[in-house]
XYZ file of C-alpha atoms in Angstrom:
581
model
C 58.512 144.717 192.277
C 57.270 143.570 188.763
C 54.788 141.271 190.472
C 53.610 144.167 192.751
C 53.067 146.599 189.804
C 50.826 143.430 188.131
C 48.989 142.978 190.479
C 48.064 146.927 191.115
C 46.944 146.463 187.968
C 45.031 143.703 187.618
C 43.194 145.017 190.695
C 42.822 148.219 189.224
C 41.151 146.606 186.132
C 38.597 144.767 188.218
C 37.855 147.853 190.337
C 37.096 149.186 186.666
C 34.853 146.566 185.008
C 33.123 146.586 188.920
C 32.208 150.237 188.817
C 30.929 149.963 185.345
C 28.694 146.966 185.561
C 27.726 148.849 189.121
C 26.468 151.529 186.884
C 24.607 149.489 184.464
C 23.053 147.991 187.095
C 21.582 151.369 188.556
C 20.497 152.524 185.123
C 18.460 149.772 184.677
C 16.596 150.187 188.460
C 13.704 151.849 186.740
C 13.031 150.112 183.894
C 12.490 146.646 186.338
C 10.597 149.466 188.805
C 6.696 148.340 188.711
C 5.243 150.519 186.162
C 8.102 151.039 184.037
C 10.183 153.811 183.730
C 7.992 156.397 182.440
C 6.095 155.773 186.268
C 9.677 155.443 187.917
C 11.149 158.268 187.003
C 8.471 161.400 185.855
C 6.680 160.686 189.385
C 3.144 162.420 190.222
C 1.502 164.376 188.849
C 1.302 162.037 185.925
C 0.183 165.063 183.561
C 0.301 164.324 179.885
C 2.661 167.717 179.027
C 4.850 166.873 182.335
C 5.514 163.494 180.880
C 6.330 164.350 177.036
C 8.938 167.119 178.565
C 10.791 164.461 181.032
C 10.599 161.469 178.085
C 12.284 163.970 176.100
C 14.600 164.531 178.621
C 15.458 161.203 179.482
C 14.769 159.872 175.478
C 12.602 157.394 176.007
C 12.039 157.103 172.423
C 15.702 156.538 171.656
C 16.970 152.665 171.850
C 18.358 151.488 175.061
C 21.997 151.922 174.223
C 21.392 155.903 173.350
C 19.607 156.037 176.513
C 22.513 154.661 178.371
C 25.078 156.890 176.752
C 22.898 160.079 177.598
C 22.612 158.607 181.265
C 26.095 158.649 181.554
C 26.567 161.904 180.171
C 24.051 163.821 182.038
C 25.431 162.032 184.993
C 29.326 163.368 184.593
C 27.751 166.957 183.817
C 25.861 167.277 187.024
C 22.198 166.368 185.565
C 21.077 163.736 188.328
C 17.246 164.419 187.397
C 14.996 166.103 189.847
C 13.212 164.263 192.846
C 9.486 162.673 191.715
C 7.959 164.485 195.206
C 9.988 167.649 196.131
C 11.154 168.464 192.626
C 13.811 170.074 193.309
C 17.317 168.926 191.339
C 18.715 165.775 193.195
C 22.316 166.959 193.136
C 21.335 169.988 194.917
C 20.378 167.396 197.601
C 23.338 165.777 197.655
C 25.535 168.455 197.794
C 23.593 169.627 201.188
C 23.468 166.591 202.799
C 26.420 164.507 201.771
C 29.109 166.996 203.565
C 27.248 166.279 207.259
C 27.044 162.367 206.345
C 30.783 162.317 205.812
C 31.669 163.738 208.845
C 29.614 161.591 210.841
C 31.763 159.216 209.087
C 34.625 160.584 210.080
C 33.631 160.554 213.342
C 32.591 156.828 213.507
C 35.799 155.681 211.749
C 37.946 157.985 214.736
C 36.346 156.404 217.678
C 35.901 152.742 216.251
C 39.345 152.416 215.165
C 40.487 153.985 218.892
C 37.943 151.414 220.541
C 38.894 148.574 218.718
C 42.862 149.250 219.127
C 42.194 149.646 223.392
C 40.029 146.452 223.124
C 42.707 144.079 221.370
C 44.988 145.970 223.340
C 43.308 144.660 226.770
C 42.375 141.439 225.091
C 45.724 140.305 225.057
C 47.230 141.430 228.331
C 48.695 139.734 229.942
C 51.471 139.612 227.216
C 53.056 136.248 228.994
C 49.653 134.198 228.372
C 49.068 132.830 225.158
C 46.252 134.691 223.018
C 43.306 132.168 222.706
C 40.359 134.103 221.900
C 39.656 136.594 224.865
C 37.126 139.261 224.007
C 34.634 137.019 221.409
C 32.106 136.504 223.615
C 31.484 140.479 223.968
C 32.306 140.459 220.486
C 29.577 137.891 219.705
C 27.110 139.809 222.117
C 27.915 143.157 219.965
C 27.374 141.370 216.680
C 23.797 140.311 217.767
C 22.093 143.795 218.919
C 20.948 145.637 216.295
C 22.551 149.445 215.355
C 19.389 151.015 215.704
C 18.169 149.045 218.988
C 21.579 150.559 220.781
C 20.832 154.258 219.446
C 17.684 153.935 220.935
C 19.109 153.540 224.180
C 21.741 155.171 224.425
C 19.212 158.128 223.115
C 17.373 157.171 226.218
C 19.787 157.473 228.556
C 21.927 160.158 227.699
C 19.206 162.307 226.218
C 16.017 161.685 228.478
C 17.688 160.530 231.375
C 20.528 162.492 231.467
C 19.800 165.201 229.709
C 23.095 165.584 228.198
C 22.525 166.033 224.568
C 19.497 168.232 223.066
C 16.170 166.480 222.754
C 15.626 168.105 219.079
C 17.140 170.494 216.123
C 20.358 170.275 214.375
C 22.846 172.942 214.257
C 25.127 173.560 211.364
C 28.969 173.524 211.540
C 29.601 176.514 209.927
C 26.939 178.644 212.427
C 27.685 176.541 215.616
C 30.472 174.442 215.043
C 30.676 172.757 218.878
C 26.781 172.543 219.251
C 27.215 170.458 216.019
C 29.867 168.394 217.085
C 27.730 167.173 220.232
C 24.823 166.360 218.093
C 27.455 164.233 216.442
C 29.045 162.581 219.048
C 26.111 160.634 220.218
C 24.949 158.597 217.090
C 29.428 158.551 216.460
C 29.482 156.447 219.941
C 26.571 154.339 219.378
C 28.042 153.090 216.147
C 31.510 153.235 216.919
C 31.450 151.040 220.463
C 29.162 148.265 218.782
C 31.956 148.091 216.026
C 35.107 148.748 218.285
C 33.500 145.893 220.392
C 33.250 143.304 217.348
C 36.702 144.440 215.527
C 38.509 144.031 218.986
C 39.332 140.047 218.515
C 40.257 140.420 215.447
C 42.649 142.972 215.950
C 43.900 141.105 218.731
C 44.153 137.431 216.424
C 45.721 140.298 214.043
C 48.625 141.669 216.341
C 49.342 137.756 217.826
C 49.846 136.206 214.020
C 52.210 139.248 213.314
C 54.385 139.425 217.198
C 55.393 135.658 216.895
C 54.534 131.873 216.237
C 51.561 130.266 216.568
C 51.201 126.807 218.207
C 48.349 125.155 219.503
C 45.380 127.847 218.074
C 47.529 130.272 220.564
C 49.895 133.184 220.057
C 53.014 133.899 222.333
C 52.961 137.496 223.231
C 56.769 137.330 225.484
C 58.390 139.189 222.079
C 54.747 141.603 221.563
C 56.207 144.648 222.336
C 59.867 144.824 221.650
C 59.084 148.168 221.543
C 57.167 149.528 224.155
C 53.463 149.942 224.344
C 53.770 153.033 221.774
C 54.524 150.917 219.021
C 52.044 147.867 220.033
C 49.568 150.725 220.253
C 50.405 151.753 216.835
C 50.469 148.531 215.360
C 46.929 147.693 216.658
C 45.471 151.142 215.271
C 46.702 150.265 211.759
C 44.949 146.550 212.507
C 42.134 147.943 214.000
C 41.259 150.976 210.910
C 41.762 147.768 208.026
C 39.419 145.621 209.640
C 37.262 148.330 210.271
C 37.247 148.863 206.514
C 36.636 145.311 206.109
C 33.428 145.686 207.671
C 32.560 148.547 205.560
C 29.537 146.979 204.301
C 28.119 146.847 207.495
C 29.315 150.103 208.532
C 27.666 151.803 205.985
C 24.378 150.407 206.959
C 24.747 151.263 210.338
C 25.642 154.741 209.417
C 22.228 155.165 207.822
C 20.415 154.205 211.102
C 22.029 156.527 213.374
C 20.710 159.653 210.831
C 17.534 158.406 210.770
C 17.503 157.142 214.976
C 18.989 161.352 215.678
C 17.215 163.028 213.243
C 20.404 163.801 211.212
C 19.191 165.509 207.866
C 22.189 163.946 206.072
C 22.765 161.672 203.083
C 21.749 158.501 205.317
C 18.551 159.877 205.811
C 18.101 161.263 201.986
C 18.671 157.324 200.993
C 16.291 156.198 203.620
C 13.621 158.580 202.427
C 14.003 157.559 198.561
C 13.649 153.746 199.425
C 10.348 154.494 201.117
C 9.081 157.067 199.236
C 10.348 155.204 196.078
C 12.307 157.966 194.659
C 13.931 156.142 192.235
C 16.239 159.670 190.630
C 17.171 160.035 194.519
C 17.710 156.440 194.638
C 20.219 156.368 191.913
C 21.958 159.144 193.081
C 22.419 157.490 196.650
C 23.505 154.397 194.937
C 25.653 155.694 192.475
C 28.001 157.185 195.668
C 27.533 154.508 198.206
C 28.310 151.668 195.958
C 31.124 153.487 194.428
C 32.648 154.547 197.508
C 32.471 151.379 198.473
C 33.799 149.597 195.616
C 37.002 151.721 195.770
C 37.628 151.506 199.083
C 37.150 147.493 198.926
C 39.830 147.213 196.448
C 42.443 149.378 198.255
C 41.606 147.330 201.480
C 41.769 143.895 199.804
C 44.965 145.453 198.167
C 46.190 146.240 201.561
C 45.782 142.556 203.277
C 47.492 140.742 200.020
C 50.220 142.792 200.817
C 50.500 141.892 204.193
C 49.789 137.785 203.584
C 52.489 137.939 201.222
C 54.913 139.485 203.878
C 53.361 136.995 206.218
C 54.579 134.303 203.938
C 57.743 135.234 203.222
C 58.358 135.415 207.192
C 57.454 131.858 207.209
C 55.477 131.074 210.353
C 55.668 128.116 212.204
C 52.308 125.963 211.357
C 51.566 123.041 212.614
C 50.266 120.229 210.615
C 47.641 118.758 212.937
C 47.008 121.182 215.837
C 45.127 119.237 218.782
C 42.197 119.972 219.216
C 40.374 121.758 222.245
C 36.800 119.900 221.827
C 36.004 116.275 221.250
C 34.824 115.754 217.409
C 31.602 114.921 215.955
C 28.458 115.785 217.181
C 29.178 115.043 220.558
C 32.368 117.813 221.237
C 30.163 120.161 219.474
C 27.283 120.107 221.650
C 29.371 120.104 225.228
C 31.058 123.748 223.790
C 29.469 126.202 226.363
C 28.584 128.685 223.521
C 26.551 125.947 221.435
C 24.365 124.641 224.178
C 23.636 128.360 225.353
C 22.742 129.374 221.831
C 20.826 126.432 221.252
C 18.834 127.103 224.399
C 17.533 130.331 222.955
C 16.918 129.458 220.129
C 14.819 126.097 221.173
C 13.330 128.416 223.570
C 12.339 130.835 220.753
C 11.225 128.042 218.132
C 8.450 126.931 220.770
C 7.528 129.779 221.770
C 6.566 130.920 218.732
C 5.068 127.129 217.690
C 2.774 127.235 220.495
C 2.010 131.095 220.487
C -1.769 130.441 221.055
C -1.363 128.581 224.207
C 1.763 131.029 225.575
C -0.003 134.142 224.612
C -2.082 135.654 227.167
C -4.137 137.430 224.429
C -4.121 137.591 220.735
C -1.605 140.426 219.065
C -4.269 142.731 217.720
C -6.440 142.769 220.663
C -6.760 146.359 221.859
C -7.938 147.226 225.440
C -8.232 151.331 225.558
C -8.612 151.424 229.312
C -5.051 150.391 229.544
C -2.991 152.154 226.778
C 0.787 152.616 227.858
C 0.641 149.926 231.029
C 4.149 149.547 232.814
C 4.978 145.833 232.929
C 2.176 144.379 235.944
C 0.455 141.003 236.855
C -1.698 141.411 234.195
C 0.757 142.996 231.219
C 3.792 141.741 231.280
C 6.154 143.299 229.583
C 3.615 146.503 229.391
C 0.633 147.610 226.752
C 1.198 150.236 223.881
C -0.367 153.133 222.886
C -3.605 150.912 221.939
C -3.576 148.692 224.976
C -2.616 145.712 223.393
C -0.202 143.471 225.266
C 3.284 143.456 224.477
C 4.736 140.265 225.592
C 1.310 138.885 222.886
C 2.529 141.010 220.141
C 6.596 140.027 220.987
C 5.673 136.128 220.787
C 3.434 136.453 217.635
C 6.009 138.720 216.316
C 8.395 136.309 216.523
C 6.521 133.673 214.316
C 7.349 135.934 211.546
C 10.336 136.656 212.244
C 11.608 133.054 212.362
C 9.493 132.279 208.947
C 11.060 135.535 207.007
C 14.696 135.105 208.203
C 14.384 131.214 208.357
C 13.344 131.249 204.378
C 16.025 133.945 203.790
C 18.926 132.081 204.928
C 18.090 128.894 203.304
C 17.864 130.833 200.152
C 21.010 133.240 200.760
C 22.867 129.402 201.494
C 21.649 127.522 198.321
C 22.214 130.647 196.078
C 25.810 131.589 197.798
C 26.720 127.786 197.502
C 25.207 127.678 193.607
C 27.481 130.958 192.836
C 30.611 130.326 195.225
C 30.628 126.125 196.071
C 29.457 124.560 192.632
C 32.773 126.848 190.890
C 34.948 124.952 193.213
C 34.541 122.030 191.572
C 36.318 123.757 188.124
C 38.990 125.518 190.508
C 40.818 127.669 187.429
C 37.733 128.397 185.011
C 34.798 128.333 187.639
C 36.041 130.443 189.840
C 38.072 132.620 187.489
C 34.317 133.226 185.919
C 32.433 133.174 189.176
C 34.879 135.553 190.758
C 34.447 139.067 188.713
C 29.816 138.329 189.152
C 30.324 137.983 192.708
C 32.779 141.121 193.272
C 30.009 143.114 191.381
C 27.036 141.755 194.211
C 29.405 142.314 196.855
C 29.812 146.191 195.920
C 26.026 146.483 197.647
C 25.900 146.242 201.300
C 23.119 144.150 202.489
C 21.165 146.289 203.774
C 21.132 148.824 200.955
C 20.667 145.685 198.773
C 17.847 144.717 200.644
C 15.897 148.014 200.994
C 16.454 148.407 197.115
C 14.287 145.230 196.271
C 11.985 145.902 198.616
C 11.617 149.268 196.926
C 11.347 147.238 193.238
C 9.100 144.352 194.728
C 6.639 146.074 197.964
C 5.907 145.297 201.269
C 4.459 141.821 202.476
C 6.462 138.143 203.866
C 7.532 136.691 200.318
C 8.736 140.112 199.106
C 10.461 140.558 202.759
C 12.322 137.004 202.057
C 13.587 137.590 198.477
C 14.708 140.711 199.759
C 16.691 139.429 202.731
C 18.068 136.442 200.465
C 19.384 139.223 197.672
C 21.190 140.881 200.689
C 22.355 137.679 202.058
C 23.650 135.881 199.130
C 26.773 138.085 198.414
C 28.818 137.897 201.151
C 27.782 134.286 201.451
C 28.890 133.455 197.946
C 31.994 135.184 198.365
C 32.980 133.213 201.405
C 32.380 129.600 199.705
C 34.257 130.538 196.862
C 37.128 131.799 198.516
C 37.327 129.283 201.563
C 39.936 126.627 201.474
C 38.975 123.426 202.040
C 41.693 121.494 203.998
C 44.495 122.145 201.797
C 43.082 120.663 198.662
C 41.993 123.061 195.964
C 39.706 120.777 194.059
C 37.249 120.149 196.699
C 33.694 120.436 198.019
C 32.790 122.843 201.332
C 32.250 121.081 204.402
C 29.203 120.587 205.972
C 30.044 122.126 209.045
C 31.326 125.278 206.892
C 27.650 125.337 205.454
C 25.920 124.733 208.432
C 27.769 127.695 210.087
C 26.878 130.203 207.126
C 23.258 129.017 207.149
C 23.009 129.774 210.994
C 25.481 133.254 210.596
C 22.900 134.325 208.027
C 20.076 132.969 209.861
C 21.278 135.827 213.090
C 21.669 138.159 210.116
C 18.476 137.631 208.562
C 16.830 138.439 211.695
C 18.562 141.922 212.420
C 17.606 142.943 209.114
C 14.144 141.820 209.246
C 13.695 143.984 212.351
C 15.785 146.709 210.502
C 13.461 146.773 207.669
C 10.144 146.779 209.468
C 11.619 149.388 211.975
C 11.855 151.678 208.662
C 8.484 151.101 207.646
C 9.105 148.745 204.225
C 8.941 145.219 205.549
C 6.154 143.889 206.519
C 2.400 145.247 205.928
C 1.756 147.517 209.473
C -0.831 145.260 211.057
C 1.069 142.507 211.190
C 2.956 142.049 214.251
C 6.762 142.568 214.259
C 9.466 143.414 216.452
C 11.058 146.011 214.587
C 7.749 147.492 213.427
C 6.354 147.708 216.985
C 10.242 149.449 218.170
C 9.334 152.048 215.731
C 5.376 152.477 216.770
C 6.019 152.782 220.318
C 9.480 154.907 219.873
C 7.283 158.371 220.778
C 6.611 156.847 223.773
C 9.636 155.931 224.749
C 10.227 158.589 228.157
C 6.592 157.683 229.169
C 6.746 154.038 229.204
C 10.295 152.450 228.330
C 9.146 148.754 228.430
C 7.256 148.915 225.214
C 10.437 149.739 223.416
C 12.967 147.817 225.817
C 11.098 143.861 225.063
C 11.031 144.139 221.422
C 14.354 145.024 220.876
C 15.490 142.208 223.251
C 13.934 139.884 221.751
C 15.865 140.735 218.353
C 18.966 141.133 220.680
C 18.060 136.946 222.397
C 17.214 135.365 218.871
C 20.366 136.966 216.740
C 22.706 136.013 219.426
C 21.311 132.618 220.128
C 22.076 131.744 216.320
C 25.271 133.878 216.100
C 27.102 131.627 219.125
C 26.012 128.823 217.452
C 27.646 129.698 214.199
C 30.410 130.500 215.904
C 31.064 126.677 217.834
C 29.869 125.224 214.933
C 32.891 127.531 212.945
C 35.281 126.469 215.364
C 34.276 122.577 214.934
C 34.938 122.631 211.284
C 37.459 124.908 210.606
C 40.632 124.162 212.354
C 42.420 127.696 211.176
C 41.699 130.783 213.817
C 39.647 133.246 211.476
C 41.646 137.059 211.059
């Protein structure tokens, strides 16, 4: 009991030094903002008596420390500052939008948590076969489409196709409470079945290491459900809601794209707006409860699993020493695994396409042929022609050059940062990481891709800005995950190489959904230049009148993440002989 009540503590202490360093870190957004934070923060019209007023408002004049402390204050009494374009007060904003984002929320977390439970569920039927995995390759598949790419369709088919949902508006709970709920329900599923999908093995490795012993990389299920399917059903919707949570970074990005995908005016969409816009007293607001929310709810989830390892422990599970193995080593076993030669396929296949884009390429991306505009996919298009009759399957290849270069230079960064911040401590297991650890839980409080569309923000649009972007977003998690891994029982030690080489490819997937995420919100890459998420986005309007020019640039995000996410995943598997949970 005395070691539980020290270690509430001690997390409660770190949650405390996170959320303040998380707020020194969002005062000081405008004064790195280009301009400074006169510019940031008074907005336009730059008028000479507009700007005295706000400095004296936010005392410029004062030293830096004053200025924090009146931050702060103004902050706990409700004075967020007022927005550089609408000016209106930015709490007012919050308070309309935030109450529709949370139950959106709500909604998501509901149906996830019930997907992912009926997946792990169904995953390990039949309970008298041992659990080896069922249910990753769908989980794998899920992992590699982007959030907003699956809105889109399921937009498409249940709104224009179907005609199920409204095509437009919003209604408001509190005038038409059910025509509200089905606005919901849509963007809820399309978030909720991509992330019941991925949390399904999990939950599954979850409810196996928990039922009975494991031997062989397999779990026994003849003791599973002593009793009844009630209780495994229970068991597996606690699972499935705490690894849910786990993925909360993730979550909360996705949440964002199904507001701005359905037109939801909620606080997704008020983010969104202030990234692009560069609102930066709308920006700080937004951060201020995002990465708050999600500190908090970080520590109460990481509380929650050390609580169940050390029951796990005390059960002591049966563990064996040297488990055979289910692939030849080396080199060779890795590339006969099914999922590593099929990933490697795509992505070889994507590498020279993109090398050799002038000969593949039946024209050249920015050639426009007005005769044509909106072809279905023919003999002479293939994959169709936009709005300016320039060829899609051109503009998909040559949009694929950039993609590899941006994501390409943002893993390799994300990698040598994340092994700079989480492998080099390793080597000084007590001080390094005890130092290491509190810096890396502070990055990890922003999700990637709010992380991401916050430098872009500081830094503008273009490929290097795209790249230091991605590799800020990246490097977190990645960090985290070297400095944390054990390395074959020995504390003191170096990461493998086939650890590395399976983060570099995870973020390499990674990198490539968020490129397309970023140019599919309009602050990636400049808008001549073809990408795959910018094009998505151009030729969304268009989407009932010709679906191909919206179907083959999503799929190729969907082909190139998934090529380098089943890689990662064999390569995972060769070096790491412990299931991951």
């Amino acid at each position: 009991m005395r070691a539980l009540a020290f270690d509430l503590l001690k997390r409660a202490l770190s949650l405390l030094l996170i959320l303040l360093a998380v707020l020194t870190i969002i005062f000081t957004i405008p004064y790195v903002a280009p301009g400074g934070p006169e510019r940031a923060l008074i907005g336009w019209p730059y008028t000479a008596e507009r700007a005295s007023s706000l400095r004296l408002h936010y005392g410029f004049e004062r030293p830096l420390y004053e200025q924090y402390g009146m931050w702060l204050r103004n902050g706990l009494a409700g004075e967020w500052g007022r927005s550089k374009f609408t000016g209106r007060p930015v709490i007012r904003e919050v308070e309309f939008t935030l109450p529709l984002t949370l139950k959106l929320l709500a909604e998501i977390v509901v149906l996830a948590t019930l997907i992912g439970a009926l997946f792990a569920v169904a995953a390990i039927y039949p309970w008298y076969r041992p659990y080896s995995g069922r249910g990753q390759g769908l989980g794998t598949l899920a992992a590699g489409l982007p959030d907003f790419y699956f809105g889109i369709l399921l937009k498409f088919f249940f709104v224009w196709h179907l005609e199920w949902f409204p095509v437009g508006g919003f209604a408001f709970f509190a005038e038409r409470p059910w025509q509200a709920y089905r606005q919901l329900l849509l963007p809820a599923l399309s978030v909720a079945i991509l992330y019941g999908i991925i949390i399904g093995p999990r939950v599954a490795a979850r409810l196996a290491m928990a039922a009975g012993v494991r031997d062989h990389g397999a779990f026994e299920f003849t003791q599973v459900a002593p009793g009844g399917m009630r209780k495994l059903f229970a068991r597996a919707l606690g699972h499935s809601l705490i690894v849910l949570l786990q993925s909360g970074a993730l979550l909360l990005g996705s949440l964002l794209l199904a507001e701005k995908i359905f037109s939801i005016p909620g606080f997704g969409d008020f983010g969104i707006e202030a990234f692009v816009r560069r609102d930066y007293p709308k920006i700080q607001a937004f951060l201020l409860i995002i990465v708050g929310a999600y500190a908090v709810i970080r520590t109460v989830v990481n509380g929650i699993e050390a609580a169940r390892e050390r029951r796990l422990r005390r059960r002591g599970p049966l563990l064996l020493d040297e488990p055979p193995r289910k692939s030849a080593p080396g080199l060779g076993g890795l590339i006969m695994q099914d999922g590593f030669f099929l990933g490697a396929v795509l992505v070889m296949a994507l590498i020279a396409s993109t090398a050799f884009a002038g000969y593949i390429a039946p024209y050249l991306p920015d050639e426009v042929h007005m005769k044509d505009r909106l072809q279905p996919p023919t003999t002479q298009y293939w994959m169709g022609s936009d709005l300016l009759g320039r060829d899609i399957l051109s503009r998909v290849i040559y949009g694929g050059r950039h993609a590899l270069i941006v994501a390409g230079a943002s893993a390799t960064g994300a990698v040598l940062l994340g092994f700079v911040f989480g492998g080099l401590p390793r080597l000084a297991p007590r001080r390094g990481v005890a130092l290491m650890t509190p810096f890396v839980q502070v990055l990890e409080a922003f999700p990637a891709l709010i992380l991401s569309l916050l430098m872009m923000t500081l830094l503008g649009q273009g490929h290097w800005q795209e790249s230091v972007a991605l590799t800020a977003g990246l490097t977190p998690a990645i960090a985290a995950t070297f400095l944390h891994c054990e390395g074959e029982g020995r504390v003191r030690t170096l990461l493998p190489a086939g650890f590395i080489a399976a983060a570099w490819l995870n973020a390499f997937g990674l990198a490539i959904i968020l490129e397309a995420t970023l140019n599919f919100l309009d602050i990636g890459l400049l808008p001549l230049i073809p990408s795959w998420g910018g094009d998505l986005k151009a030729n969304l309007p268009y989407l009932h009148v010709n679906p191909a020019i919206v179907l083959f640039p999503g799929m190729a995000v969907v082909v190139s993440a998934l090529g380098f996410n089943l890689m990662a995943q064999s390569v995972r598997k060769q070096a790491v002989s412990q299931p991951s949970i």
